[in-house]
């Protein structure tokens, strides 16, 4: 049995199904291919691909620190695989993120448009910088194969210490900043997980996970390539990991105790069960097993412990990342099979690149040889037809591509008809803004709106003359018609003209040739304009010119109108805050109370914690 | 019954169609990679591109190649191919199915033309099968799939024709559709793995031979030298026509 080839065949099969799902995701969008919703916008992809991908890469900074900073040279043999794992982990994060972002092509915006108030700003910069550092750290290994890269390679080897230090600093920042990310949602994360020291706990658990990941990877590749396992070395790593797990457990329970939330661990509910499962397999059981010397020096137990701990800490990240979020309403999130497939595909891709690197470059002391892919082996023959499959390389290529093609076709079959035709934008009709001097602008009446100081805007912009700055089109016999009359949907452009209505009895039962010319094609270009019949359609001096009758969606129209003017005000007032989101979208609770007087809508957006 | 038809038109169709497209892409790419590897191994790097392109294009219309020997075969084969390619892609009903599922459509054939092309394909498939079965040299060269394909390809055309002209078999409409859909799916699955893959490999057919089939430089001369026939003229230098003449025996060629 050829373990390497079989494993690669499985990976290619996963990637094949994933390719079909990925195509559907990028063509039809997130709504068509995931179980994510507005209530649960973060799910498996953030929890596993991003949060766990980063954590799994923890081995990189732990081992480089051990070898290059603390000078423990006995671990030197596992530096390069650890750095490679970290690099691939971060690449997987970046790729996984592209699937999860609604507009992935805007990912570079963060580099240009800085928003230092956002925790994601730190997370994003750490990912970019650490990915760069990891690339530079690993680059000398493949570069050794290419003579013309030797100058760059030598330069990077000289730079090793600064790179290692930068890598450790950035990792420390980044592992913990993923925790900080969840500090901003105290009402979402379950109290058993939400803690002010979440950043520190993320960092500590990442160290433990890093060690376990290195251990798992070493055991797995030894199995795959039938090489001698580094049991002694892994036992030493396990001994170190033991103390990390102890520290982590003390922090988890000490924190619960000090915050007074310890009572939750005995409460019912699936989240509490999840907590116990997570604590048991992420730290408690590995801690007990690693404390026994005979266990941690046994190969089979090293498998068990590393897989258990990795699963546990990944579960922790998925829990914090979305599974134990308290949702508005009672929506319950379970990842769709498509989400799981994409996740598996990202992992499989990373594994394939790892195997490629290991076989092609000097990642280990000795390059592994897949006995059947050795150039000196004889060609393979198909058992049934006795047809030659060619040299092993060609045979492998044939098999892998076949697995990929079949799996991708199967993936397309599994995608249901529904997921292949997304619903598109859901129509949401617009209601008139309510109020007097202050208008409550909430087109779809979902409780999220803007309180618009109508009278104040009139006063500041020149009383009667100010109307035409915003009101640019009137209904017949009306003045200063409200926005909702034409912008009738929240997101979808609507028709401000109404062709069929005009030809109906209500609209005057007009004949075709009231607007169209008899000798011309009947279309919008050759028809009469509305002001041919209607007087006072456009107020004199209106700032906004109407050149066609497709009214943009309500949200787009108002954003364009308000922001356009407010941006100009930045220079006049000297305050950039005037064009920021929060200038208009301010505390909604007061507004709802002030405008409607009811308190029912006040708690929308927050769940009362137990 | 309707459930089976829906399955054949929906998930199964997606499976088969994706397998056809991806499988053809795969075989195309693998062929090109193999060709590049062969080229890199060869000592003889000369590739007569102009000649290969001319050959490739001349085989697009095989009438020009086989006119002298098998004119009927050449004409039938070309007509068969025209219908085979145009009807599935541009039949109005098929285009409508695409429009309803993926949202975009393209040009469609006039109804009468599609009908006639369908009949030509059915007749062509049967004639091609018979010629292969009757003509002795073809039979000697044929594999199993060579007999199966012309007949298999006509099945969706026969059932499609019956489905459009329901007057022939009004009560069996669902059965007709079922066979139509499933046979077409079967064809799509098998295309990348059988000789029908020539639908994408055709542009490479001559190129592969020209690029990969190389003997080491001067091999022919060395063989002749080793055999001790250095002064004899070799048949390679003779005009090609001489080879096609059945009347000439090997001795006569050598004596020329």
Tab-separated table of N, CA and C in Angstrom, chain B residues 112-242:
chain	number	residue	atom	x	y	z
B	112	UNK	N	-37.503	23.843	-38.256
B	112	UNK	CA	-37.464	22.898	-39.373
B	112	UNK	C	-36.041	22.411	-39.627
B	113	UNK	N	-35.079	23.330	-39.514
B	113	UNK	CA	-33.687	22.953	-39.743
B	113	UNK	C	-33.240	21.933	-38.695
B	114	UNK	N	-33.592	22.205	-37.446
B	114	UNK	CA	-33.213	21.275	-36.374
B	114	UNK	C	-33.804	19.904	-36.640
B	115	UNK	N	-35.056	19.873	-37.089
B	115	UNK	CA	-35.702	18.596	-37.411
B	115	UNK	C	-34.934	17.832	-38.466
B	116	UNK	N	-34.605	18.543	-39.551
B	116	UNK	CA	-33.909	17.872	-40.652
B	116	UNK	C	-32.530	17.398	-40.236
B	117	UNK	N	-31.822	18.245	-39.473
B	117	UNK	CA	-30.490	17.847	-39.015
B	117	UNK	C	-30.594	16.592	-38.146
B	118	UNK	N	-31.627	16.532	-37.299
B	118	UNK	CA	-31.811	15.360	-36.455
B	118	UNK	C	-31.967	14.105	-37.301
B	119	UNK	N	-32.801	14.210	-38.338
B	119	UNK	CA	-33.001	13.042	-39.205
B	119	UNK	C	-31.689	12.652	-39.882
B	120	UNK	N	-30.915	13.662	-40.283
B	120	UNK	CA	-29.628	13.365	-40.932
B	120	UNK	C	-28.702	12.637	-39.965
B	121	UNK	N	-28.691	13.093	-38.690
B	121	UNK	CA	-27.822	12.434	-37.716
B	121	UNK	C	-28.237	10.981	-37.522
B	122	UNK	N	-29.546	10.758	-37.426
B	122	UNK	CA	-30.004	9.376	-37.208
B	122	UNK	C	-29.587	8.495	-38.394
B	123	UNK	N	-29.887	8.996	-39.597
B	123	UNK	CA	-29.526	8.221	-40.785
B	123	UNK	C	-28.008	8.049	-40.845
B	124	UNK	N	-27.284	9.140	-40.576
B	124	UNK	CA	-25.818	9.092	-40.646
B	124	UNK	C	-25.243	8.088	-39.670
B	125	UNK	N	-25.781	8.070	-38.466
B	125	UNK	CA	-25.274	7.132	-37.454
B	125	UNK	C	-25.433	5.709	-37.909
B	126	UNK	N	-26.605	5.415	-38.478
B	126	UNK	CA	-26.851	4.037	-38.932
B	126	UNK	C	-25.941	3.693	-40.112
B	127	UNK	N	-25.807	4.641	-41.049
B	127	UNK	CA	-24.945	4.362	-42.218
B	127	UNK	C	-23.500	4.144	-41.769
B	128	UNK	N	-23.036	4.998	-40.853
B	128	UNK	CA	-21.643	4.867	-40.407
B	128	UNK	C	-21.422	3.520	-39.729
B	129	UNK	N	-22.424	3.077	-38.967
B	129	UNK	CA	-22.298	1.782	-38.308
B	129	UNK	C	-22.221	0.666	-39.330
B	130	UNK	N	-23.120	0.748	-40.316
B	130	UNK	CA	-23.144	-0.311	-41.319
B	130	UNK	C	-21.846	-0.348	-42.114
B	131	UNK	N	-21.343	0.830	-42.481
B	131	UNK	CA	-20.106	0.851	-43.263
B	131	UNK	C	-18.956	0.243	-42.480
B	132	UNK	N	-18.952	0.543	-41.186
B	132	UNK	CA	-17.888	-0.006	-40.361
B	132	UNK	C	-18.005	-1.522	-40.258
B	133	UNK	N	-19.263	-1.974	-40.170
B	133	UNK	CA	-19.460	-3.418	-39.988
B	133	UNK	C	-19.233	-4.191	-41.278
B	134	UNK	N	-19.511	-3.535	-42.431
B	134	UNK	CA	-19.450	-4.269	-43.689
B	134	UNK	C	-18.077	-4.191	-44.334
B	135	UNK	N	-17.488	-3.025	-44.320
B	135	UNK	CA	-16.229	-2.818	-45.034
B	135	UNK	C	-15.102	-3.527	-44.302
B	136	UNK	N	-14.453	-4.451	-44.961
B	136	UNK	CA	-13.520	-5.341	-44.272
B	136	UNK	C	-12.339	-4.610	-43.621
B	137	UNK	N	-11.654	-3.704	-44.334
B	137	UNK	CA	-10.514	-3.032	-43.676
B	137	UNK	C	-10.938	-2.255	-42.430
B	138	UNK	N	-12.128	-1.622	-42.441
B	138	UNK	CA	-12.587	-0.902	-41.248
B	138	UNK	C	-12.799	-1.862	-40.108
B	139	UNK	N	-13.379	-3.028	-40.457
B	139	UNK	CA	-13.676	-3.998	-39.395
B	139	UNK	C	-12.383	-4.443	-38.735
B	140	UNK	N	-11.365	-4.586	-39.546
B	140	UNK	CA	-10.097	-5.039	-38.978
B	140	UNK	C	-9.523	-4.023	-38.003
B	141	UNK	N	-9.829	-2.745	-38.237
B	141	UNK	CA	-9.258	-1.692	-37.398
B	141	UNK	C	-10.133	-1.344	-36.200
B	142	UNK	N	-11.344	-1.939	-36.120
B	142	UNK	CA	-12.322	-1.433	-35.152
B	142	UNK	C	-12.221	-2.107	-33.796
B	143	UNK	N	-12.472	-1.273	-32.775
B	143	UNK	CA	-12.623	-1.814	-31.419
B	143	UNK	C	-14.113	-1.870	-31.129
B	144	UNK	N	-14.447	-2.366	-29.910
B	144	UNK	CA	-15.867	-2.458	-29.550
B	144	UNK	C	-16.505	-1.086	-29.569
B	145	UNK	N	-15.820	-0.098	-28.960
B	145	UNK	CA	-16.456	1.216	-28.843
B	145	UNK	C	-16.727	1.851	-30.206
B	146	UNK	N	-15.969	1.442	-31.229
B	146	UNK	CA	-16.204	2.019	-32.544
B	146	UNK	C	-17.555	1.612	-33.107
B	147	UNK	N	-18.017	0.402	-32.756
B	147	UNK	CA	-19.345	-0.019	-33.203
B	147	UNK	C	-20.423	0.603	-32.333
B	148	UNK	N	-20.139	0.726	-31.031
B	148	UNK	CA	-21.171	1.199	-30.104
B	148	UNK	C	-21.486	2.678	-30.326
B	149	UNK	N	-20.444	3.487	-30.526
B	149	UNK	CA	-20.659	4.931	-30.535
B	149	UNK	C	-21.662	5.435	-31.571
B	150	UNK	N	-21.556	5.031	-32.857
B	150	UNK	CA	-22.524	5.613	-33.816
B	150	UNK	C	-23.964	5.324	-33.421
B	151	UNK	N	-24.201	4.127	-32.861
B	151	UNK	CA	-25.575	3.787	-32.480
B	151	UNK	C	-25.978	4.512	-31.201
B	152	UNK	N	-25.061	4.543	-30.223
B	152	UNK	CA	-25.363	5.209	-28.958
B	152	UNK	C	-25.685	6.679	-29.200
B	153	UNK	N	-24.940	7.285	-30.102
B	153	UNK	CA	-25.161	8.708	-30.353
B	153	UNK	C	-26.513	8.980	-30.980
B	154	UNK	N	-27.057	7.993	-31.699
B	154	UNK	CA	-28.351	8.258	-32.335
B	154	UNK	C	-29.509	8.132	-31.348
B	155	UNK	N	-29.310	7.441	-30.218
B	155	UNK	CA	-30.445	7.218	-29.294
B	155	UNK	C	-31.073	8.539	-28.836
B	156	UNK	N	-30.286	9.503	-28.300
B	156	UNK	CA	-30.945	10.743	-27.891
B	156	UNK	C	-31.582	11.478	-29.058
B	157	UNK	N	-31.063	11.289	-30.255
B	157	UNK	CA	-31.659	11.980	-31.399
B	157	UNK	C	-32.999	11.357	-31.764
B	158	UNK	N	-33.054	10.009	-31.746
B	158	UNK	CA	-34.328	9.352	-32.043
B	158	UNK	C	-35.370	9.745	-31.003
B	159	UNK	N	-34.998	9.622	-29.732
B	159	UNK	CA	-35.979	9.920	-28.677
B	159	UNK	C	-36.324	11.401	-28.657
B	160	UNK	N	-35.331	12.242	-28.956
B	160	UNK	CA	-35.594	13.685	-28.996
B	160	UNK	C	-36.587	14.007	-30.094
B	161	UNK	N	-36.404	13.355	-31.253
B	161	UNK	CA	-37.313	13.600	-32.374
B	161	UNK	C	-38.731	13.163	-32.003
B	162	UNK	N	-38.815	11.990	-31.339
B	162	UNK	CA	-40.137	11.497	-30.934
B	162	UNK	C	-40.763	12.422	-29.892
B	163	UNK	N	-39.927	12.973	-29.018
B	163	UNK	CA	-40.461	13.834	-27.975
B	163	UNK	C	-40.999	15.130	-28.554
B	164	UNK	N	-40.348	15.615	-29.609
B	164	UNK	CA	-40.830	16.845	-30.235
B	164	UNK	C	-42.085	16.566	-31.043
B	165	UNK	N	-42.063	15.456	-31.793
B	165	UNK	CA	-43.226	15.111	-32.619
B	165	UNK	C	-44.065	14.104	-31.860
B	166	UNK	N	-44.811	14.593	-30.904
B	166	UNK	CA	-45.526	13.687	-30.010
B	166	UNK	C	-46.577	12.871	-30.726
B	167	UNK	N	-46.939	13.286	-31.960
B	167	UNK	CA	-47.978	12.553	-32.668
B	167	UNK	C	-47.579	11.098	-32.906
B	168	UNK	N	-46.285	10.818	-32.984
B	168	UNK	CA	-45.833	9.445	-33.237
B	168	UNK	C	-46.190	8.531	-32.074
B	169	UNK	N	-45.965	9.011	-30.856
B	169	UNK	CA	-46.182	8.134	-29.704
B	169	UNK	C	-46.663	8.963	-28.519
B	170	UNK	N	-47.904	9.423	-28.589
B	170	UNK	CA	-48.380	10.366	-27.576
B	170	UNK	C	-48.383	9.791	-26.163
B	171	UNK	N	-48.662	8.500	-26.025
B	171	UNK	CA	-48.806	7.977	-24.660
B	171	UNK	C	-47.454	7.678	-24.029
B	172	UNK	N	-46.421	7.614	-24.863
B	172	UNK	CA	-45.118	7.215	-24.327
B	172	UNK	C	-44.195	8.407	-24.124
B	173	UNK	N	-44.786	9.606	-24.006
B	173	UNK	CA	-43.945	10.802	-23.942
B	173	UNK	C	-42.934	10.733	-22.801
B	174	UNK	N	-43.400	10.333	-21.628
B	174	UNK	CA	-42.495	10.315	-20.481
B	174	UNK	C	-41.372	9.315	-20.644
B	175	UNK	N	-41.731	8.133	-21.189
B	175	UNK	CA	-40.696	7.132	-21.444
B	175	UNK	C	-39.659	7.666	-22.427
B	176	UNK	N	-40.180	8.342	-23.471
B	176	UNK	CA	-39.265	8.889	-24.476
B	176	UNK	C	-38.307	9.884	-23.827
B	177	UNK	N	-38.878	10.773	-23.011
B	177	UNK	CA	-38.036	11.773	-22.366
B	177	UNK	C	-37.012	11.113	-21.444
B	178	UNK	N	-37.479	10.093	-20.736
B	178	UNK	CA	-36.576	9.413	-19.799
B	178	UNK	C	-35.377	8.842	-20.539
B	179	UNK	N	-35.656	8.141	-21.631
B	179	UNK	CA	-34.544	7.552	-22.398
B	179	UNK	C	-33.680	8.660	-22.985
B	180	UNK	N	-34.332	9.698	-23.482
B	180	UNK	CA	-33.596	10.829	-24.064
B	180	UNK	C	-32.606	11.393	-23.050
B	181	UNK	N	-33.092	11.685	-21.857
B	181	UNK	CA	-32.251	12.339	-20.845
B	181	UNK	C	-31.149	11.407	-20.368
B	182	UNK	N	-31.518	10.165	-20.069
B	182	UNK	CA	-30.504	9.276	-19.487
B	182	UNK	C	-29.461	8.856	-20.512
B	183	UNK	N	-29.878	8.674	-21.771
B	183	UNK	CA	-28.862	8.300	-22.766
B	183	UNK	C	-27.922	9.474	-23.008
B	184	UNK	N	-28.474	10.702	-23.020
B	184	UNK	CA	-27.606	11.868	-23.215
B	184	UNK	C	-26.635	12.009	-22.046
B	185	UNK	N	-27.136	11.757	-20.825
B	185	UNK	CA	-26.245	11.817	-19.668
B	185	UNK	C	-25.129	10.786	-19.769
B	186	UNK	N	-25.520	9.571	-20.197
B	186	UNK	CA	-24.518	8.510	-20.339
B	186	UNK	C	-23.450	8.923	-21.347
B	187	UNK	N	-23.890	9.537	-22.439
B	187	UNK	CA	-22.931	9.963	-23.465
B	187	UNK	C	-21.975	11.005	-22.889
B	188	UNK	N	-22.567	11.960	-22.133
B	188	UNK	CA	-21.699	13.022	-21.592
B	188	UNK	C	-20.658	12.463	-20.634
B	189	UNK	N	-21.051	11.482	-19.819
B	189	UNK	CA	-20.093	10.912	-18.878
B	189	UNK	C	-18.956	10.224	-19.609
B	190	UNK	N	-19.295	9.508	-20.702
B	190	UNK	CA	-18.285	8.666	-21.333
B	190	UNK	C	-17.396	9.442	-22.306
B	191	UNK	N	-17.859	10.612	-22.744
B	191	UNK	CA	-17.081	11.344	-23.752
B	191	UNK	C	-15.601	11.512	-23.370
B	192	UNK	N	-15.261	12.004	-22.164
B	192	UNK	CA	-13.847	12.275	-21.903
B	192	UNK	C	-12.984	11.019	-21.821
B	193	UNK	N	-13.624	9.851	-21.678
B	193	UNK	CA	-12.834	8.644	-21.453
B	193	UNK	C	-12.829	7.711	-22.655
B	194	UNK	N	-13.412	8.163	-23.750
B	194	UNK	CA	-13.420	7.313	-24.940
B	194	UNK	C	-12.919	8.125	-26.134
B	195	UNK	N	-13.108	7.561	-27.324
B	195	UNK	CA	-12.548	8.227	-28.499
B	195	UNK	C	-13.259	9.537	-28.826
B	196	UNK	N	-14.448	9.737	-28.232
B	196	UNK	CA	-15.167	10.980	-28.540
B	196	UNK	C	-14.423	12.186	-27.952
B	197	UNK	N	-13.436	11.941	-27.105
B	197	UNK	CA	-12.610	13.037	-26.603
B	197	UNK	C	-11.934	13.796	-27.740
B	198	UNK	N	-12.005	13.230	-28.962
B	198	UNK	CA	-11.387	13.964	-30.084
B	198	UNK	C	-12.095	15.288	-30.329
B	199	UNK	N	-13.275	15.494	-29.695
B	199	UNK	CA	-13.955	16.782	-29.882
B	199	UNK	C	-13.116	17.930	-29.329
B	200	UNK	N	-12.257	17.682	-28.310
B	200	UNK	CA	-11.331	18.749	-27.921
B	200	UNK	C	-9.892	18.431	-28.311
B	201	UNK	N	-9.576	17.147	-28.470
B	201	UNK	CA	-8.185	16.796	-28.769
B	201	UNK	C	-7.857	16.972	-30.247
B	202	UNK	N	-8.901	17.213	-31.062
B	202	UNK	CA	-8.688	17.281	-32.507
B	202	UNK	C	-7.579	18.274	-32.890
B	203	UNK	N	-7.575	19.489	-32.325
B	203	UNK	CA	-6.507	20.419	-32.725
B	203	UNK	C	-5.114	19.899	-32.375
B	204	UNK	N	-5.041	18.969	-31.386
B	204	UNK	CA	-3.723	18.462	-30.986
B	204	UNK	C	-3.341	17.201	-31.742
B	205	UNK	N	-4.307	16.618	-32.490
B	205	UNK	CA	-4.086	15.264	-32.995
B	205	UNK	C	-2.814	15.152	-33.827
B	206	UNK	N	-2.613	16.100	-34.731
B	206	UNK	CA	-1.419	16.029	-35.576
B	206	UNK	C	-0.191	16.521	-34.820
B	207	UNK	N	-0.419	17.518	-33.943
B	207	UNK	CA	0.693	18.131	-33.207
B	207	UNK	C	1.377	17.097	-32.317
B	208	UNK	N	0.558	16.278	-31.618
B	208	UNK	CA	1.124	15.264	-30.724
B	208	UNK	C	2.084	14.371	-31.497
B	209	UNK	N	1.627	13.906	-32.648
B	209	UNK	CA	2.479	13.027	-33.449
B	209	UNK	C	3.754	13.746	-33.861
B	210	UNK	N	3.581	14.983	-34.333
B	210	UNK	CA	4.742	15.717	-34.834
B	210	UNK	C	5.754	16.034	-33.748
B	211	UNK	N	5.245	16.290	-32.532
B	211	UNK	CA	6.154	16.710	-31.462
B	211	UNK	C	6.759	15.512	-30.751
B	212	UNK	N	5.921	14.492	-30.473
B	212	UNK	CA	6.397	13.437	-29.575
B	212	UNK	C	7.024	12.245	-30.281
B	213	UNK	N	6.569	11.928	-31.497
B	213	UNK	CA	7.096	10.717	-32.139
B	213	UNK	C	8.393	11.036	-32.849
B	214	UNK	N	9.471	10.939	-32.101
B	214	UNK	CA	10.770	11.285	-32.680
B	214	UNK	C	11.731	10.128	-32.424
B	215	UNK	N	12.499	9.811	-33.442
B	215	UNK	CA	13.609	8.898	-33.211
B	215	UNK	C	14.841	9.739	-32.960
B	216	UNK	N	15.863	9.166	-32.334
B	216	UNK	CA	17.092	9.942	-32.170
B	216	UNK	C	17.591	10.401	-33.531
B	217	UNK	N	18.301	11.521	-33.546
B	217	UNK	CA	18.762	12.105	-34.809
B	217	UNK	C	19.578	11.093	-35.604
B	218	UNK	N	19.266	10.965	-36.863
B	218	UNK	CA	20.052	10.088	-37.736
B	218	UNK	C	19.814	8.608	-37.511
B	219	UNK	N	18.752	8.263	-36.779
B	219	UNK	CA	18.542	6.858	-36.443
B	219	UNK	C	18.305	6.017	-37.690
B	220	UNK	N	17.522	6.574	-38.618
B	220	UNK	CA	17.201	5.828	-39.825
B	220	UNK	C	18.450	5.434	-40.606
B	221	UNK	N	19.345	6.400	-40.761
B	221	UNK	CA	20.586	6.136	-41.498
B	221	UNK	C	21.395	5.045	-40.815
B	222	UNK	N	21.421	5.112	-39.470
B	222	UNK	CA	22.215	4.119	-38.738
B	222	UNK	C	21.647	2.722	-38.933
B	223	UNK	N	20.311	2.629	-38.934
B	223	UNK	CA	19.680	1.323	-39.116
B	223	UNK	C	20.062	0.755	-40.471
B	224	UNK	N	19.976	1.593	-41.496
B	224	UNK	CA	20.292	1.124	-42.852
B	224	UNK	C	21.754	0.690	-42.925
B	225	UNK	N	22.595	1.470	-42.285
B	225	UNK	CA	24.016	1.160	-42.289
B	225	UNK	C	24.276	-0.186	-41.627
B	226	UNK	N	23.601	-0.381	-40.454
B	226	UNK	CA	23.789	-1.622	-39.723
B	226	UNK	C	23.323	-2.819	-40.533
B	227	UNK	N	22.233	-2.632	-41.270
B	227	UNK	CA	21.698	-3.730	-42.057
B	227	UNK	C	22.515	-3.984	-43.317
B	228	UNK	N	23.463	-3.094	-43.604
B	228	UNK	CA	24.308	-3.276	-44.771
B	228	UNK	C	23.645	-2.892	-46.069
B	229	UNK	N	22.619	-2.034	-46.040
B	229	UNK	CA	21.937	-1.618	-47.263
B	229	UNK	C	22.232	-0.173	-47.583
B	230	UNK	N	23.442	0.251	-47.357
B	230	UNK	CA	23.726	1.667	-47.440
B	230	UNK	C	23.471	2.230	-48.846
B	231	UNK	N	23.761	1.400	-49.875
B	231	UNK	CA	23.618	1.931	-51.228
B	231	UNK	C	22.207	1.842	-51.759
B	232	UNK	N	21.341	1.141	-51.066
B	232	UNK	CA	19.969	0.992	-51.559
B	232	UNK	C	19.175	2.272	-51.286
B	233	UNK	N	18.268	2.597	-52.207
B	233	UNK	CA	17.382	3.752	-51.921
B	233	UNK	C	16.363	3.351	-50.858
B	234	UNK	N	15.997	4.283	-49.989
B	234	UNK	CA	15.017	3.951	-48.943
B	234	UNK	C	13.643	4.392	-49.397
B	235	UNK	N	12.606	3.686	-48.912
B	235	UNK	CA	11.241	3.980	-49.364
B	235	UNK	C	10.762	5.335	-48.850
B	236	UNK	N	11.373	5.845	-47.813
B	236	UNK	CA	10.923	7.131	-47.267
B	236	UNK	C	11.053	8.224	-48.302
B	237	UNK	N	12.082	8.092	-49.139
B	237	UNK	CA	12.310	9.160	-50.100
B	237	UNK	C	11.374	9.073	-51.292
B	238	UNK	N	10.669	7.945	-51.404
B	238	UNK	CA	9.737	7.775	-52.520
B	238	UNK	C	8.480	8.595	-52.292
B	239	UNK	N	7.762	8.945	-53.381
B	239	UNK	CA	6.493	9.657	-53.199
B	239	UNK	C	5.501	8.797	-52.429
B	240	UNK	N	4.686	9.452	-51.639
B	240	UNK	CA	3.755	8.774	-50.777
B	240	UNK	C	2.739	7.936	-51.531
B	241	UNK	N	2.350	8.407	-52.707
B	241	UNK	CA	1.297	7.749	-53.467
B	241	UNK	C	1.617	6.273	-53.676
B	242	UNK	N	2.876	5.995	-53.890
B	242	UNK	CA	3.287	4.630	-54.173
B	242	UNK	C	2.841	3.686	-53.070
